[in-house]
Amino acid sequence: QKEVEQDPGPLSVPEGAIVSLNCTYSNSAFQYFMWYRQYSRKGPELLMYTYSSGNKEDGRFTAQVDKSSKYISLFIRDSQPSDSATYLCAMSHGSSNTGKLIFGQGTTLQVKP
Amino acid sequence: GAVVSQHPSRVICKSGTSVKIECRSLDFQATTMFWYRQFPKQSLMLMATSNEGSKATYEQGVEKDKFLINHASLTLSTLTVTSAHPEDSSFYICSAPDRAGANVLTFGAGSRLTVL
């Protein structure tokens, strides 16, 4: 079993739709939770990060962490064609493992005009 | 957040040659940088941690003699793939701690290596 599971998709939605992206994980020691966006042939771009549980909102993006269920989500409101990319969740244990992020496989999102 | 620059973005080489990839932190000093690798349709995997002024630490299964890492200054880390073989073809991405915190990373644009 992988430490982090993420449905690879692809996920196709019409422009303006609300997108829900999710990851589950097995290691309860994870403390930091991140979402990255990766365009084809480019490095990952940090979208949002959360420490421990809770919600965080930034513009059209909302990240949620439910540590009791070992489940994290990223919501994209009013999706745009420019949001079409691969979305990667990533997690880390904390200061003792600085730099070692465990990534999900990534979900490919296509937003159709 | 932090800005990480990586060069070259794409390189093609013959089997048996060595290739150097540079990673620079543009607007901050990074005592530690991280090198990841991503194979097609797969996720990123940490290869090694680059430490300024000391030896790099490698993840299990990563050959330190094949992937030479040098972190000679606070803004530059280099990865050299020595005696490259076709199976080393991959997307290599460096990263550094984001200003948000040591456990959140900013990544470079990546270097796509193709070994013929």
XYZ file of C-alpha atoms in Angstrom:
229
model
C 0.000 0.000 0.000
C 1.328 3.412 -0.958
C 1.686 5.996 1.789
C -0.312 8.487 -0.259
C -3.077 7.529 -2.660
C -4.436 9.830 -5.312
C -6.742 9.019 -8.186
C -4.796 9.775 -11.371
C -7.946 10.641 -13.322
C -8.157 12.143 -15.852
C -10.877 14.411 -14.571
C -12.719 16.467 -17.165
C -15.080 19.286 -16.189
C -16.773 22.191 -17.966
C -15.536 25.714 -17.379
C -17.057 27.235 -14.261
C -17.514 23.923 -12.460
C -16.382 23.239 -8.912
C -13.555 20.737 -8.875
C -12.818 18.431 -5.978
C -9.442 16.727 -5.763
C -8.602 14.297 -2.994
C -5.842 12.261 -1.415
C -5.832 9.662 1.296
C -2.842 8.649 3.333
C -1.872 5.968 5.776
C 0.812 7.552 7.952
C -0.640 9.433 10.907
C 2.717 11.145 11.475
C 2.202 13.489 8.538
C 1.868 17.072 9.756
C 2.303 19.227 6.647
C -0.015 18.933 3.690
C 0.583 20.624 0.369
C -1.000 20.928 -3.018
C 1.117 21.511 -6.089
C 0.078 22.208 -9.656
C 2.247 20.862 -12.444
C 1.898 21.835 -16.061
C 3.273 19.516 -18.701
C 7.070 19.413 -18.755
C 7.353 21.900 -15.886
C 8.262 21.716 -12.226
C 5.533 21.635 -9.563
C 4.186 24.995 -8.410
C 3.104 25.329 -4.797
C -0.578 26.226 -4.553
C -1.372 25.862 -0.884
C -0.104 24.266 2.272
C -1.693 23.439 5.597
C -0.205 22.474 8.902
C -2.195 19.848 10.800
C -5.967 19.854 10.383
C -8.354 22.494 9.182
C -9.307 24.540 6.183
C -7.461 27.179 4.247
C -8.775 29.403 1.507
C -6.893 31.375 -1.127
C -8.938 32.943 -3.877
C -10.690 30.208 -5.829
C -8.815 27.472 -3.983
C -9.737 25.825 -0.689
C -7.669 23.148 1.015
C -9.085 20.885 3.679
C -7.341 18.427 5.949
C -9.140 15.810 8.002
C -6.490 14.016 10.017
C -9.003 11.769 11.753
C -9.937 10.308 8.375
C -6.450 10.726 6.857
C -8.032 12.568 3.980
C -7.185 15.856 2.295
C -9.000 17.790 -0.384
C -8.481 20.690 -2.741
C -11.501 22.519 -4.111
C -11.321 24.802 -7.112
C -14.248 27.135 -7.626
C -15.197 28.657 -10.969
C -12.686 26.469 -12.757
C -10.952 27.930 -15.800
C -9.272 26.296 -18.810
C -5.981 27.634 -17.434
C -6.503 25.366 -14.412
C -5.953 22.375 -16.686
C -2.880 20.669 -15.239
C -1.831 17.820 -12.994
C -2.484 18.406 -9.296
C -0.196 16.714 -6.821
C -0.792 16.342 -3.131
C 2.279 16.089 -0.933
C 2.904 15.496 2.736
C 5.732 15.532 5.203
C 6.300 14.378 8.751
C 7.802 17.495 10.181
C 11.151 19.003 11.041
C 12.950 15.694 11.455
C 12.311 14.864 7.820
C 12.731 18.271 6.261
C 12.667 18.147 2.508
C 11.287 14.668 2.171
C 7.852 15.110 0.740
C 5.730 12.104 -0.045
C 3.753 12.799 -3.188
C 0.575 11.359 -4.537
C 0.542 10.162 -8.120
C -1.189 13.327 -9.269
C -4.638 13.922 -10.762
C -4.835 15.220 -14.310
C -7.522 17.871 -14.640
C -8.938 19.173 -17.874
C -11.281 22.158 -17.831
C -13.148 22.460 -21.090
C -14.232 25.891 -22.354
C 7.674 32.458 -1.937
C 11.190 31.477 -2.799
C 12.432 31.362 -6.392
C 14.478 28.413 -7.639
C 16.131 28.451 -11.054
C 17.262 25.272 -12.781
C 19.414 24.828 -15.875
C 19.399 23.291 -18.437
C 15.715 22.633 -18.948
C 16.412 19.892 -21.436
C 19.486 17.886 -22.287
C 20.149 14.988 -24.622
C 23.370 13.039 -24.295
C 24.990 9.855 -25.452
C 25.237 6.835 -23.238
C 28.391 6.893 -21.133
C 28.738 10.649 -20.910
C 28.204 12.834 -17.845
C 25.658 15.594 -17.501
C 25.592 18.449 -14.993
C 22.407 20.153 -13.854
C 22.511 23.405 -11.906
C 20.030 24.623 -9.332
C 20.124 28.157 -7.977
C 18.146 29.886 -5.273
C 17.647 33.376 -6.673
C 16.356 35.450 -3.817
C 17.468 33.644 -0.698
C 20.279 31.570 0.730
C 19.585 27.869 0.876
C 21.795 25.815 3.138
C 19.842 22.782 2.073
C 18.413 21.880 -1.312
C 16.699 18.740 -2.478
C 16.863 16.766 -5.687
C 13.827 14.867 -6.884
C 13.262 12.614 -9.878
C 10.051 12.010 -11.767
C 9.534 9.224 -14.274
C 6.732 9.499 -16.867
C 3.259 9.091 -15.391
C 4.768 8.719 -11.938
C 5.100 10.926 -8.938
C 8.138 12.737 -7.624
C 10.622 10.817 -5.516
C 13.323 12.356 -3.362
C 16.780 11.321 -4.510
C 19.085 13.224 -2.192
C 19.519 16.157 0.120
C 22.212 18.648 -0.808
C 23.923 20.278 2.171
C 26.011 23.415 1.783
C 29.597 22.741 2.804
C 29.120 19.059 3.558
C 28.306 15.771 1.884
C 24.935 15.105 0.383
C 22.685 12.497 1.920
C 21.102 10.003 -0.434
C 17.839 8.128 -0.223
C 17.877 4.373 -0.128
C 18.507 2.871 -3.529
C 20.093 5.991 -5.051
C 23.699 5.460 -6.152
C 25.828 8.259 -4.765
C 28.651 7.527 -7.209
C 26.323 7.897 -10.166
C 24.526 10.998 -8.958
C 27.164 13.402 -7.703
C 25.871 16.366 -5.754
C 27.862 19.457 -4.925
C 26.591 22.385 -2.860
C 29.511 24.750 -2.966
C 27.672 27.940 -2.076
C 24.492 29.048 -0.374
C 22.811 29.665 -3.703
C 24.024 26.843 -5.946
C 23.659 23.090 -5.932
C 24.672 20.874 -8.838
C 23.700 17.336 -9.768
C 26.008 15.424 -12.078
C 24.745 12.226 -13.646
C 27.899 10.273 -14.346
C 28.258 7.656 -17.077
C 24.637 8.144 -18.005
C 22.602 5.258 -19.369
C 19.184 5.206 -21.027
C 17.556 4.130 -17.775
C 18.732 7.410 -16.227
C 16.462 9.298 -18.617
C 14.036 11.154 -16.405
C 12.837 14.540 -15.201
C 15.138 15.878 -12.498
C 13.788 18.651 -10.304
C 15.555 20.556 -7.563
C 13.867 22.294 -4.683
C 14.544 24.430 -1.648
C 12.597 25.237 1.497
C 9.953 27.838 0.847
C 9.872 30.886 3.036
C 6.662 29.450 4.410
C 8.648 26.920 6.319
C 11.272 24.237 6.042
C 8.723 21.515 5.396
C 7.188 23.278 2.407
C 9.284 23.229 -0.765
C 9.598 25.440 -3.803
C 10.611 23.570 -6.945
C 12.619 24.553 -9.973
C 11.284 24.136 -13.486
C 12.997 20.786 -13.874
C 15.536 19.317 -16.279
C 14.522 16.649 -18.722
C 17.381 14.259 -19.397
C 17.310 11.936 -22.378
C 20.153 9.459 -22.703
C 20.501 7.887 -26.137
